[in-house]
Coordinates of C-alpha atoms in Angstrom, one line a residue:
Chain A
M1 CA -7.7 -21.3 13.2
N2 CA -10.2 -19.6 15.5
Q3 CA -9.4 -16.3 13.6
R4 CA -10.4 -17.9 10.3
R5 CA -13.8 -19.0 11.7
K6 CA -14.4 -15.6 13.1
I7 CA -13.8 -14.0 9.7
R8 CA -16.1 -16.5 8.0
L9 CA -18.8 -15.7 10.5
F10 CA -18.3 -12.0 9.9
F11 CA -18.7 -12.3 6.2
T12 CA -21.8 -14.4 6.6
L13 CA -23.3 -11.6 8.7
L14 CA -22.1 -8.9 6.3
I15 CA -23.7 -10.6 3.2
A16 CA -26.9 -11.2 5.1
G17 CA -26.9 -7.5 6.1
V18 CA -26.5 -6.4 2.5
L19 CA -29.4 -8.6 1.4
L20 CA -31.6 -7.5 4.2
L21 CA -31.0 -3.8 3.7
F22 CA -31.4 -4.2 0.0
C23 CA -34.9 -5.5 0.5
L24 CA -35.7 -2.8 3.1
D25 CA -34.5 -0.2 0.7
L26 CA -37.0 -1.5 -1.8
L27 CA -39.8 -1.5 0.7
L28 CA -39.3 1.8 2.6
G29 CA -39.8 5.2 1.1
S30 CA -42.5 7.8 0.8
V31 CA -44.9 4.9 0.0
L32 CA -44.4 2.0 2.4
I33 CA -44.7 -1.4 0.8
S34 CA -45.2 -4.6 2.8
P35 CA -43.3 -7.7 1.9
A36 CA -46.6 -9.4 1.0
K37 CA -47.4 -6.6 -1.4
L38 CA -43.9 -6.8 -2.9
I39 CA -44.3 -10.4 -3.8
R40 CA -47.8 -9.9 -5.2
S41 CA -46.8 -6.9 -7.2
V42 CA -44.3 -8.9 -9.2
G43 CA -47.0 -11.5 -10.1
P44 CA -49.4 -11.0 -13.0
D45 CA -52.3 -9.5 -10.9
G46 CA -50.1 -7.0 -9.1
E47 CA -51.0 -3.3 -8.8
E48 CA -49.5 -1.3 -11.6
Y49 CA -48.4 1.7 -9.6
L50 CA -46.5 -0.5 -7.0
R51 CA -44.7 -2.3 -9.8
D52 CA -43.8 1.1 -11.3
I53 CA -42.5 2.4 -8.0
L54 CA -40.4 -0.8 -7.4
L55 CA -39.0 -1.4 -10.9
V56 CA -38.7 2.2 -12.2
F57 CA -37.6 4.0 -9.1
R58 CA -36.5 1.9 -6.2
L59 CA -34.7 -1.0 -7.9
P60 CA -32.2 1.2 -9.9
K61 CA -31.8 3.4 -6.7
A62 CA -31.0 0.4 -4.5
L63 CA -28.6 -1.0 -7.0
T64 CA -26.9 2.3 -7.4
A65 CA -26.6 2.6 -3.6
I66 CA -24.7 -0.7 -3.6
L67 CA -22.4 0.3 -6.5
V68 CA -21.7 3.7 -4.9
G69 CA -21.1 2.2 -1.5
S70 CA -18.8 -0.5 -2.7
G71 CA -17.1 1.4 -5.5
L72 CA -16.2 4.6 -3.5
S73 CA -15.1 2.6 -0.5
L74 CA -12.9 0.4 -2.6
A75 CA -11.4 3.4 -4.3
G76 CA -10.8 5.0 -0.9
L77 CA -9.1 1.8 0.4
M78 CA -6.7 1.8 -2.6
M79 CA -5.8 5.5 -2.1
Q80 CA -5.2 5.0 1.6
T81 CA -2.9 2.1 0.9
L82 CA -1.1 3.6 -2.0
F83 CA -0.4 6.9 -0.2
R84 CA 0.0 5.3 3.2
N85 CA -2.3 8.0 4.5
P86 CA -5.4 7.3 6.5
L87 CA -7.0 10.6 5.4
A88 CA -6.9 9.7 1.7
G89 CA -10.1 9.0 -0.1
P90 CA -11.4 8.4 -3.6
F91 CA -11.4 12.1 -4.4
V92 CA -7.8 13.0 -3.3
L93 CA -6.7 13.0 -6.9
G94 CA -9.1 15.7 -7.7
I95 CA -11.7 13.6 -9.6
S96 CA -14.7 15.1 -7.9
S97 CA -13.3 18.6 -8.3
G98 CA -12.9 17.9 -12.0
A99 CA -16.5 16.8 -12.1
S100 CA -17.8 19.8 -10.2
L101 CA -15.8 22.1 -12.5
G102 CA -17.4 20.5 -15.5
V103 CA -20.9 20.9 -14.0
A104 CA -20.2 24.5 -12.8
I105 CA -19.1 25.5 -16.3
F106 CA -22.1 23.8 -17.8
V107 CA -24.6 25.3 -15.4
M108 CA -23.2 28.7 -14.6
A109 CA -21.2 29.7 -17.6
A110 CA -24.3 29.0 -19.7
G111 CA -26.2 31.2 -17.2
I112 CA -23.7 34.0 -17.6
G113 CA -24.0 33.7 -21.3
G114 CA -27.8 34.3 -20.9
L115 CA -29.0 30.7 -21.4
S116 CA -30.9 28.8 -18.7
I117 CA -30.0 25.2 -18.9
I118 CA -32.2 24.3 -16.0
G119 CA -35.3 25.3 -18.0
M120 CA -34.7 22.5 -20.4
P121 CA -35.2 19.3 -18.4
F122 CA -33.9 16.8 -20.9
V123 CA -30.8 18.7 -22.1
G124 CA -30.3 19.6 -18.4
S125 CA -29.9 16.1 -16.9
L126 CA -28.1 14.7 -19.9
G127 CA -25.8 17.7 -20.1
L128 CA -25.1 17.5 -16.4
V129 CA -23.9 14.0 -16.7
G130 CA -21.9 14.7 -19.7
A131 CA -20.3 17.8 -18.2
S132 CA -19.3 16.0 -15.0
M133 CA -18.0 13.1 -16.9
L134 CA -15.9 15.3 -19.1
G135 CA -14.6 17.2 -16.1
S136 CA -13.5 14.0 -14.2
V137 CA -12.0 12.4 -17.3
L138 CA -10.0 15.5 -17.9
V139 CA -8.6 15.7 -14.4
M140 CA -8.1 11.9 -14.4
M141 CA -6.0 12.1 -17.6
L142 CA -3.9 14.9 -16.1
V143 CA -3.2 13.0 -13.0
I144 CA -2.3 9.9 -14.9
A145 CA 0.0 11.9 -17.2
V146 CA 1.7 13.3 -14.2
S147 CA 2.0 9.9 -12.4
V148 CA 3.7 8.4 -15.4
R149 CA 6.4 11.0 -15.2
V150 CA 6.7 11.4 -11.4
N151 CA 8.1 8.4 -9.6
D152 CA 7.0 9.4 -6.2
S153 CA 3.6 8.8 -4.6
V154 CA 3.7 11.8 -2.2
S155 CA 4.3 14.2 -5.1
I156 CA 1.4 12.7 -7.0
L157 CA -0.8 13.2 -3.9
I158 CA 0.2 16.8 -3.6
I159 CA -0.3 17.4 -7.3
G160 CA -3.8 15.8 -7.0
I161 CA -4.7 18.2 -4.2
M162 CA -3.3 21.2 -6.2
F163 CA -5.5 20.2 -9.2
G164 CA -8.4 20.1 -6.7
S165 CA -7.6 23.6 -5.5
I166 CA -7.3 25.1 -9.0
T167 CA -10.6 23.7 -10.1
G168 CA -12.2 24.7 -6.8
A169 CA -11.0 28.3 -7.4
I170 CA -12.4 28.4 -10.9
V171 CA -15.7 27.2 -9.5
S172 CA -15.7 29.9 -6.9
V173 CA -15.1 32.6 -9.6
L174 CA -18.0 31.2 -11.6
E175 CA -20.2 31.2 -8.5
Y176 CA -19.3 34.8 -7.8
F177 CA -20.5 36.0 -11.2
S178 CA -23.6 33.9 -11.3
D179 CA -27.1 34.8 -10.2
P180 CA -28.4 33.1 -7.0
D181 CA -30.8 30.7 -8.8
T182 CA -28.0 29.2 -10.9
V183 CA -25.7 28.9 -7.9
H184 CA -28.5 27.1 -6.1
S185 CA -29.0 24.6 -8.9
F186 CA -25.3 23.9 -8.9
L187 CA -25.3 23.5 -5.1
V188 CA -28.1 20.9 -5.4
W189 CA -25.8 18.9 -7.6
T190 CA -23.0 19.1 -5.1
F191 CA -25.3 17.5 -2.5
G192 CA -25.2 14.3 -4.4
S193 CA -28.1 12.2 -5.3
I194 CA -28.7 8.5 -6.0
S195 CA -32.5 8.7 -6.3
G196 CA -32.4 10.5 -9.7
V197 CA -30.6 7.6 -11.4
T198 CA -32.7 6.1 -14.2
W199 CA -32.3 2.7 -15.8
N200 CA -30.9 4.4 -18.9
Q201 CA -28.1 5.9 -16.8
F202 CA -27.6 2.8 -14.8
V203 CA -26.8 0.6 -17.8
I204 CA -24.1 3.1 -18.8
F205 CA -22.2 3.4 -15.5
A206 CA -22.9 0.0 -13.9
P207 CA -20.7 -1.9 -16.4
I208 CA -17.9 0.7 -16.0
V209 CA -18.0 0.6 -12.2
V210 CA -18.4 -3.2 -12.0
T211 CA -15.4 -3.7 -14.3
G212 CA -13.4 -1.4 -12.2
I213 CA -14.3 -3.3 -9.0
L214 CA -13.5 -6.7 -10.7
F215 CA -10.1 -5.5 -11.8
T216 CA -9.4 -4.3 -8.2
L217 CA -9.6 -7.9 -7.1
F218 CA -6.4 -8.5 -9.1
M219 CA -4.6 -5.8 -7.1
Q220 CA -4.6 -7.4 -3.7
K221 CA -1.0 -8.7 -3.9
P222 CA 0.6 -5.4 -4.9
L223 CA -1.7 -3.6 -2.4
N224 CA -0.5 -5.9 0.5
A225 CA 3.1 -5.4 -0.6
L226 CA 2.7 -1.6 -0.6
L227 CA 1.8 -1.7 3.1
L228 CA 5.5 -2.3 3.7
G229 CA 6.6 0.7 1.7
E230 CA 7.6 1.0 -1.9
N231 CA 11.2 -0.2 -1.5
Y232 CA 10.1 -3.4 0.3
A233 CA 7.4 -3.9 -2.3
R234 CA 10.1 -3.8 -5.0
G235 CA 12.2 -6.2 -2.9
I236 CA 9.5 -8.8 -3.0
G237 CA 9.1 -8.5 -6.7
V238 CA 6.3 -5.9 -7.2
D239 CA 6.6 -3.5 -10.1
V240 CA 5.7 -0.5 -8.1
K241 CA 5.4 2.0 -10.9
R242 CA 3.0 -0.2 -12.9
S243 CA 0.9 -1.1 -9.8
R244 CA 0.7 2.6 -8.9
L245 CA -0.6 3.4 -12.4
W246 CA -3.2 0.6 -12.2
I247 CA -4.4 1.7 -8.8
I248 CA -4.8 5.3 -10.0
L249 CA -6.5 4.2 -13.2
L250 CA -9.0 2.0 -11.4
T251 CA -9.7 4.6 -8.7
S252 CA -10.3 7.2 -11.4
V253 CA -12.6 4.9 -13.4
I254 CA -14.7 3.9 -10.4
A255 CA -14.9 7.3 -8.7
G256 CA -15.2 9.2 -12.0
G257 CA -17.9 6.9 -13.4
L258 CA -20.0 7.2 -10.2
T259 CA -19.5 10.9 -9.7
A260 CA -20.7 11.7 -13.2
F261 CA -24.1 10.2 -12.4
T262 CA -24.6 10.7 -8.7
G263 CA -22.6 13.9 -7.9
P264 CA -19.8 13.9 -5.4
I265 CA -20.8 11.6 -2.6
A266 CA -18.4 12.3 0.3
F267 CA -17.4 10.6 3.5
I268 CA -18.2 6.9 2.5
G269 CA -14.9 6.5 0.6
V270 CA -12.7 7.7 3.6
A271 CA -14.7 6.0 6.4
V272 CA -15.5 2.5 5.2
P273 CA -11.9 1.3 4.8
H274 CA -11.3 2.3 8.5
L275 CA -14.5 0.5 9.5
A276 CA -13.3 -2.6 7.7
R277 CA -9.9 -2.6 9.2
N278 CA -11.2 -2.1 12.7
L279 CA -14.0 -4.5 12.6
L280 CA -12.0 -7.4 11.0
K281 CA -8.8 -6.4 12.7
S282 CA -6.8 -7.0 9.5
S283 CA -4.7 -5.2 7.0
D284 CA -4.7 -8.0 4.5
H285 CA -6.3 -6.9 1.3
R286 CA -7.5 -10.4 0.6
I287 CA -9.9 -9.8 3.5
L288 CA -10.2 -6.0 3.3
I289 CA -11.4 -5.8 -0.4
P290 CA -14.5 -8.0 0.1
A291 CA -15.1 -6.5 3.5
T292 CA -15.0 -3.0 2.1
I293 CA -17.4 -3.9 -0.6
C294 CA -19.9 -5.4 1.9
I295 CA -19.6 -2.7 4.5
G296 CA -19.7 0.1 1.9
S297 CA -22.9 -1.4 0.5
I298 CA -24.5 -1.7 3.9
L299 CA -23.7 1.9 4.9
M300 CA -24.9 3.3 1.7
L301 CA -28.2 1.4 1.8
C302 CA -28.7 2.6 5.3
C303 CA -28.0 6.2 4.4
D304 CA -30.4 5.9 1.4
I305 CA -33.2 4.5 3.6
I306 CA -32.6 7.4 6.1
S307 CA -32.5 10.0 3.4
Q308 CA -35.8 8.9 2.0
M309 CA -37.3 9.5 5.5
P310 CA -39.8 6.5 5.2
G311 CA -43.5 7.5 5.4
S312 CA -42.9 11.2 4.5
N313 CA -42.6 13.1 1.3
Q314 CA -39.4 14.8 2.2
V315 CA -36.0 13.7 1.1
L316 CA -32.7 14.6 2.8
P317 CA -29.6 15.3 0.7
I318 CA -27.6 12.0 0.7
N319 CA -24.3 13.8 1.4
S320 CA -25.6 15.2 4.7
V321 CA -26.9 11.8 5.7
T322 CA -23.7 9.9 5.0
A323 CA -21.6 12.1 7.3
L324 CA -24.3 12.8 9.9
F325 CA -25.1 9.2 10.5
G326 CA -21.8 7.6 9.4
A327 CA -19.3 9.7 11.3
P328 CA -20.6 8.7 14.8
V329 CA -20.5 5.0 13.7
V330 CA -16.8 5.4 12.7
I331 CA -15.9 7.2 15.9
W332 CA -17.7 4.5 18.0
V333 CA -15.9 1.6 16.2
I334 CA -12.5 3.2 16.6
T335 CA -12.8 4.2 20.2
R336 CA -14.4 0.9 21.1
R337 CA -11.3 -0.9 19.8
K338 CA -8.9 1.4 21.6
R339 CA -10.6 0.8 24.9
R340 CA -10.5 -3.0 24.5
S341 CA -6.9 -3.1 23.5
L342 CA -6.0 -0.9 26.6
A343 CA -7.9 -3.4 28.8
N344 CA -5.8 -6.3 27.5
Chain B
M1 CA 34.8 -16.8 -14.0
N2 CA 34.5 -17.9 -10.4
Q3 CA 31.7 -20.5 -10.3
D4 CA 31.0 -19.8 -6.6
A5 CA 30.5 -16.1 -7.2
I6 CA 26.8 -15.2 -6.7
L7 CA 27.3 -11.4 -7.0
I8 CA 29.7 -9.6 -9.2
T9 CA 30.0 -6.0 -10.1
E10 CA 31.7 -4.9 -13.3
D11 CA 33.1 -1.3 -13.3
L12 CA 30.1 -0.3 -11.3
G13 CA 29.5 3.4 -10.8
I14 CA 27.0 4.5 -8.2
G15 CA 25.4 7.8 -7.4
Y16 CA 22.5 10.1 -8.3
P17 CA 21.6 11.4 -11.7
K18 CA 20.9 15.1 -12.0
Q19 CA 18.3 16.4 -14.4
G20 CA 20.1 18.0 -17.3
G21 CA 23.5 18.0 -15.6
K22 CA 26.4 15.8 -14.8
P23 CA 25.4 13.0 -12.4
Y24 CA 26.6 13.1 -8.8
T25 CA 29.0 10.1 -8.6
V26 CA 29.5 8.6 -5.1
L27 CA 31.8 5.7 -6.1
S28 CA 33.0 4.4 -9.4
N29 CA 34.9 1.6 -11.1
L30 CA 33.8 -0.9 -8.5
N31 CA 34.9 -4.5 -9.3
L32 CA 33.7 -6.7 -6.4
S33 CA 32.5 -10.2 -5.9
V34 CA 30.7 -12.2 -3.3
N35 CA 30.7 -16.0 -3.0
R36 CA 28.0 -18.3 -1.8
G37 CA 28.1 -18.9 1.9
Q38 CA 30.0 -15.7 2.5
V39 CA 29.2 -12.8 4.9
V40 CA 30.4 -9.5 3.5
C41 CA 30.3 -6.4 5.6
I42 CA 30.4 -3.0 3.9
L43 CA 32.0 -0.5 6.2
G44 CA 32.5 3.2 5.9
R45 CA 31.8 6.5 7.6
N46 CA 28.4 8.2 7.4
G47 CA 27.8 9.6 3.9
S48 CA 30.6 7.4 2.4
G49 CA 28.1 5.6 0.1
K50 CA 27.3 2.4 2.0
S51 CA 23.6 2.6 1.6
T52 CA 23.8 3.9 -2.0
L53 CA 25.9 0.9 -2.9
L54 CA 23.5 -1.5 -1.2
R55 CA 20.5 0.0 -2.8
T56 CA 22.2 -0.2 -6.2
L57 CA 23.0 -3.8 -5.7
A58 CA 19.4 -4.4 -4.6
G59 CA 18.1 -2.8 -7.8
I60 CA 16.2 -0.2 -5.9
Q61 CA 18.2 2.6 -7.6
S62 CA 19.9 2.4 -11.0
A63 CA 23.6 2.2 -11.5
L64 CA 25.3 5.2 -13.1
S65 CA 27.6 2.9 -15.1
G66 CA 28.8 -0.7 -15.2
N67 CA 26.8 -3.8 -14.3
V68 CA 25.7 -5.8 -11.3
I69 CA 25.6 -9.5 -12.1
I70 CA 23.7 -11.9 -9.8
A71 CA 23.8 -15.7 -10.5
Q72 CA 25.4 -15.0 -13.9
Q73 CA 22.6 -12.7 -14.9
K74 CA 22.8 -9.0 -15.4
V75 CA 20.5 -7.0 -13.0
N76 CA 17.9 -4.9 -14.7
V77 CA 16.1 -2.5 -12.4
N78 CA 12.9 -3.0 -14.3
Q79 CA 12.6 -6.7 -13.8
Q80 CA 11.5 -6.7 -10.1
K81 CA 9.8 -10.0 -10.2
H82 CA 12.8 -11.8 -11.6
L83 CA 15.2 -10.0 -9.2
A84 CA 13.1 -10.9 -6.2
R85 CA 13.9 -14.6 -6.8
L86 CA 17.6 -13.9 -6.8
M87 CA 17.9 -11.6 -3.8
S88 CA 15.9 -10.5 -0.8
V89 CA 16.4 -7.2 1.0
V90 CA 16.1 -6.0 4.6
L91 CA 16.0 -2.2 4.7
T92 CA 16.3 0.5 7.4
E93 CA 12.7 1.7 6.8
K94 CA 10.6 0.7 9.7
V95 CA 7.5 -1.2 8.8
Q96 CA 4.5 0.5 10.5
V97 CA 1.3 -1.4 9.7
K98 CA -1.6 -1.9 12.1
N99 CA -3.2 -5.3 12.4
L100 CA -0.6 -7.3 10.6
S101 CA 0.7 -10.5 12.1
V102 CA 4.3 -11.7 12.1
Y103 CA 3.1 -14.7 10.0
D104 CA 1.4 -12.5 7.4
L105 CA 4.5 -10.3 7.1
V106 CA 6.9 -13.2 6.7
S107 CA 4.5 -14.8 4.2
M108 CA 4.9 -11.8 1.9
G109 CA 8.4 -13.2 1.3
R110 CA 6.7 -15.8 -0.8
Y111 CA 5.1 -13.3 -3.2
P112 CA 7.7 -13.7 -6.0
H113 CA 6.9 -17.4 -6.0
I114 CA 3.1 -17.4 -6.0
N115 CA 0.3 -16.3 -8.4
W116 CA -1.7 -13.1 -8.3
L117 CA -4.3 -14.6 -5.9
G118 CA -1.7 -14.9 -3.2
R119 CA -2.7 -18.5 -2.5
M120 CA 0.0 -20.4 -0.6
G121 CA 0.8 -24.0 -1.2
N122 CA 2.2 -26.6 1.2
E123 CA 5.7 -25.8 0.1
D124 CA 5.2 -22.1 0.8
R125 CA 3.8 -22.7 4.2
E126 CA 6.8 -25.0 5.0
K127 CA 9.2 -22.3 3.9
I128 CA 7.5 -19.8 6.1
R129 CA 7.5 -22.1 9.1
E130 CA 11.2 -22.9 8.5
A131 CA 12.1 -19.2 8.2
L132 CA 10.3 -18.4 11.5
H133 CA 12.2 -21.3 13.1
Q134 CA 15.6 -20.1 11.9
V135 CA 15.2 -16.8 13.6
S136 CA 13.6 -18.4 16.7
L137 CA 10.2 -16.7 16.3
D138 CA 8.2 -19.9 16.2
D139 CA 5.9 -18.7 19.0
F140 CA 5.4 -15.3 17.5
R141 CA 3.4 -16.1 14.4
S142 CA 0.2 -14.5 15.4
R143 CA 1.7 -11.5 17.2
D144 CA 0.9 -8.1 15.8
V145 CA 3.9 -6.5 14.1
Q146 CA 3.3 -3.3 16.0
E147 CA 3.8 -4.9 19.3
L148 CA 7.3 -6.2 18.5
S149 CA 10.5 -4.8 19.9
D150 CA 13.0 -3.5 17.5
G151 CA 15.1 -6.7 17.8
E152 CA 12.1 -8.9 17.2
L153 CA 11.0 -6.8 14.2
Q154 CA 14.5 -7.1 12.7
R155 CA 14.3 -10.8 13.1
T156 CA 10.9 -10.9 11.5
M157 CA 12.3 -8.9 8.5
I158 CA 15.2 -11.4 8.3
A159 CA 12.6 -14.3 8.4
K160 CA 10.8 -12.6 5.5
A161 CA 14.0 -12.5 3.5
L162 CA 14.6 -16.2 4.3
A163 CA 11.1 -17.2 3.3
Q164 CA 11.9 -15.5 -0.1
D165 CA 14.4 -18.3 -0.6
T166 CA 17.0 -16.4 -2.5
P167 CA 20.7 -17.3 -2.8
L168 CA 21.6 -13.7 -1.8
I169 CA 20.4 -11.5 1.1
L170 CA 21.2 -7.8 1.3
L171 CA 20.7 -6.0 4.6
D172 CA 21.0 -2.2 5.1
E173 CA 22.3 -1.6 8.7
P174 CA 20.6 -4.6 10.3
T175 CA 22.1 -3.7 13.7
A176 CA 21.1 -0.1 13.8
H177 CA 18.5 0.7 16.6
L178 CA 19.4 -2.5 18.5
D179 CA 20.9 -2.9 21.9
L180 CA 24.3 -4.6 22.2
P181 CA 23.0 -8.2 22.9
N182 CA 20.6 -7.9 20.0
R183 CA 23.3 -6.6 17.7
I184 CA 25.6 -9.5 18.6
E185 CA 22.7 -12.0 18.2
T186 CA 21.7 -10.6 14.8
M187 CA 25.2 -10.8 13.5
L188 CA 25.7 -14.3 14.8
L189 CA 22.4 -15.3 13.3
L190 CA 23.4 -14.0 9.9
R191 CA 26.8 -15.7 10.2
E192 CA 25.1 -19.1 11.0
L193 CA 22.6 -18.7 8.2
A194 CA 25.4 -18.2 5.7
L195 CA 27.1 -21.3 7.0
E196 CA 24.1 -23.5 7.2
T197 CA 22.2 -22.5 4.1
N198 CA 25.1 -21.5 1.9
K199 CA 23.4 -18.2 1.2
A200 CA 25.6 -15.1 0.6
V201 CA 24.9 -12.2 3.0
V202 CA 25.9 -8.7 2.2
L203 CA 25.3 -6.0 4.8
T204 CA 26.3 -2.5 5.8
T205 CA 27.1 -1.7 9.4
H206 CA 28.8 0.6 11.8
D207 CA 29.7 -2.1 14.3
L208 CA 33.3 -2.4 13.4
D209 CA 34.1 -4.8 16.2
L210 CA 31.3 -7.2 15.2
A211 CA 32.2 -6.9 11.5
L212 CA 35.8 -7.8 12.2
Q213 CA 34.7 -10.9 14.0
T214 CA 31.9 -12.2 11.8
A215 CA 32.7 -11.2 8.2
D216 CA 34.5 -13.4 5.7
C217 CA 35.2 -10.3 3.7
L218 CA 35.2 -6.6 4.4
W219 CA 34.5 -3.9 1.8
L220 CA 36.0 -0.7 3.2
I221 CA 34.9 2.5 1.7
Q222 CA 37.8 4.9 1.9
P223 CA 37.5 8.6 1.3
D224 CA 38.8 9.4 -2.2
R225 CA 40.1 6.0 -2.8
G226 CA 37.1 3.9 -3.5
I227 CA 36.5 0.5 -2.0
V228 CA 39.2 -1.8 -0.7
A229 CA 38.1 -5.4 -0.3
G230 CA 39.7 -8.3 1.6
E231 CA 39.6 -10.6 4.6
P232 CA 39.4 -8.8 8.0
H233 CA 42.8 -9.7 9.4
E234 CA 44.5 -8.9 6.2
M235 CA 42.8 -5.5 6.2
V236 CA 43.9 -4.8 9.7
L237 CA 47.5 -5.9 9.2
N238 CA 48.0 -3.8 6.0
G239 CA 46.6 -0.7 7.6
S240 CA 43.6 -0.3 5.3
F241 CA 41.2 -0.6 8.2
E242 CA 42.7 2.3 10.2
A243 CA 43.1 4.3 7.0
S244 CA 39.3 4.2 6.5
F245 CA 38.4 5.5 9.9
E246 CA 40.3 8.3 11.5
S247 CA 40.6 8.3 15.3
I248 CA 40.4 4.6 15.8
K249 CA 43.1 2.0 16.3
V250 CA 42.8 -1.8 16.0
V251 CA 44.8 -4.0 18.4
K252 CA 45.2 -7.7 19.0
D253 CA 42.6 -9.0 21.5
A254 CA 43.3 -10.9 24.7
S255 CA 43.5 -14.3 23.0
G256 CA 46.0 -13.0 20.5
R257 CA 44.1 -14.5 17.6
G258 CA 41.5 -11.8 16.9
F259 CA 41.3 -8.1 16.9
R260 CA 39.4 -5.4 18.7
I261 CA 38.9 -1.7 18.3
Q262 CA 40.8 0.5 20.6
Y263 CA 39.1 3.9 21.1
P264 CA 41.1 7.1 21.8
R265 CA 41.5 7.7 25.5
I266 CA 38.6 9.7 26.9
R267 CA 39.5 12.3 29.5
K268 CA 37.0 12.6 32.4

């Protein structure tokens, strides 16, 4: 049972990593806060501005990073198992394209009609969230309606990609007819952002995403069975059609709920499941699900710290950071394993 | 009704439904039965409907007409969990999963018996250990499935079916992709399992020689005539066997008790 002890050690490290990075994410930013100051600021005689920075800005941001990291990674894991395709991710079903179509229509169609949404800050941010939510819900409902009728995972995958292409094309047409300023403000949304999340928004999407994640824990048996292929899964008593519907529903709820508030955050959802599989050397979802949650949180917290560029007033777009710093990590982990297994 | 019968088909019709048109029927009016402890080999040429029949029996695809009855209960394709306690399947699809051990794969056979958490009890672990022992893979439990040879993988899949602890096992071409010694060993293994555990084993195969020697009952799919069922020697003697396969002859083997396939003479 050496393997079991190794896995337990790994999880201890992962959880410690999440806690450590969570604290670091609170301390590091344009204003550097020392741990001593952090503890003092929570007390009654703490400095007002520090408490504001911590409670109003950094705490919702760090919590969002954890939800984004674990939620999108988990959604990616489910899609990769369902479609038995290592390139699948949380957005293969076209959820982020749906969200971006919603936002594009909201930002650019209004612009073409002579209205400047961006000029109205309150309506702007609320409308952005609403539009992106509407877009992802719409695509999600289309995909689910299709998957109820089509009893074939590959067809569902292709149809999801087609939905993505259609919405992408409509967005391009809108971009073509919009003025540069509007296009720019749309582009800023596509970069993704977790620092703009406020408590008011957090209390809306956190319960949705957490519920989705909790329900995913119930899916580990069908997910494991699906590794063997759909026919074998049926053979060991899994209702493939119903499981598939649940997997698609949960992925849509998690990915859609997050994308509405943070924009499309790429890369994490595809990469983290591979990291989990390679680091823990397992395909068992009883291990992979908690591992994906931990590794996703760690990676997203790291990316958030990097994107804040501690000590400076500049902020890098989170989407660039995830791929720029995450991709080499994934390449390193995968090639490291290959080398070791060749040596054996 | 025969009390020993574990599997019965009633006027079963198999094939593929077409949208908005007449379904494509492969075979119809099948009335077959399998007893506990029996090995049944389904024989027929490529495209004759062997796999279609096996998949229909396994509840993977729906019957066009008639019923499949297992352990006195009608099979309903939509009751997977219930079906999985009555029969286990070994298919031709190759399992390709990285980082999955033989033990983990075999333990999936326990899924119909355990709760959603996938927690195994002592009884489950004992069944898995026993299944691995029956296919002589005791020392393979922590081996990665991807590192197995085709023969070992086939035995692992049979162990998974054994761990599922069902009165009926269905196998689709279990000897395909195997070398001759492995084919013989696999068939002997299935034969022994049927004797020892009183399970019924139904399989499709192209190994006519092996089927003649190991099966209790043959289901011969004949072009245009449906399925003829019977004991192997009976099927040879009444000419059904040769009628199902053009270009082969069956002759008495050296001992005079069994049969073997005689191939047409090959000019070199």
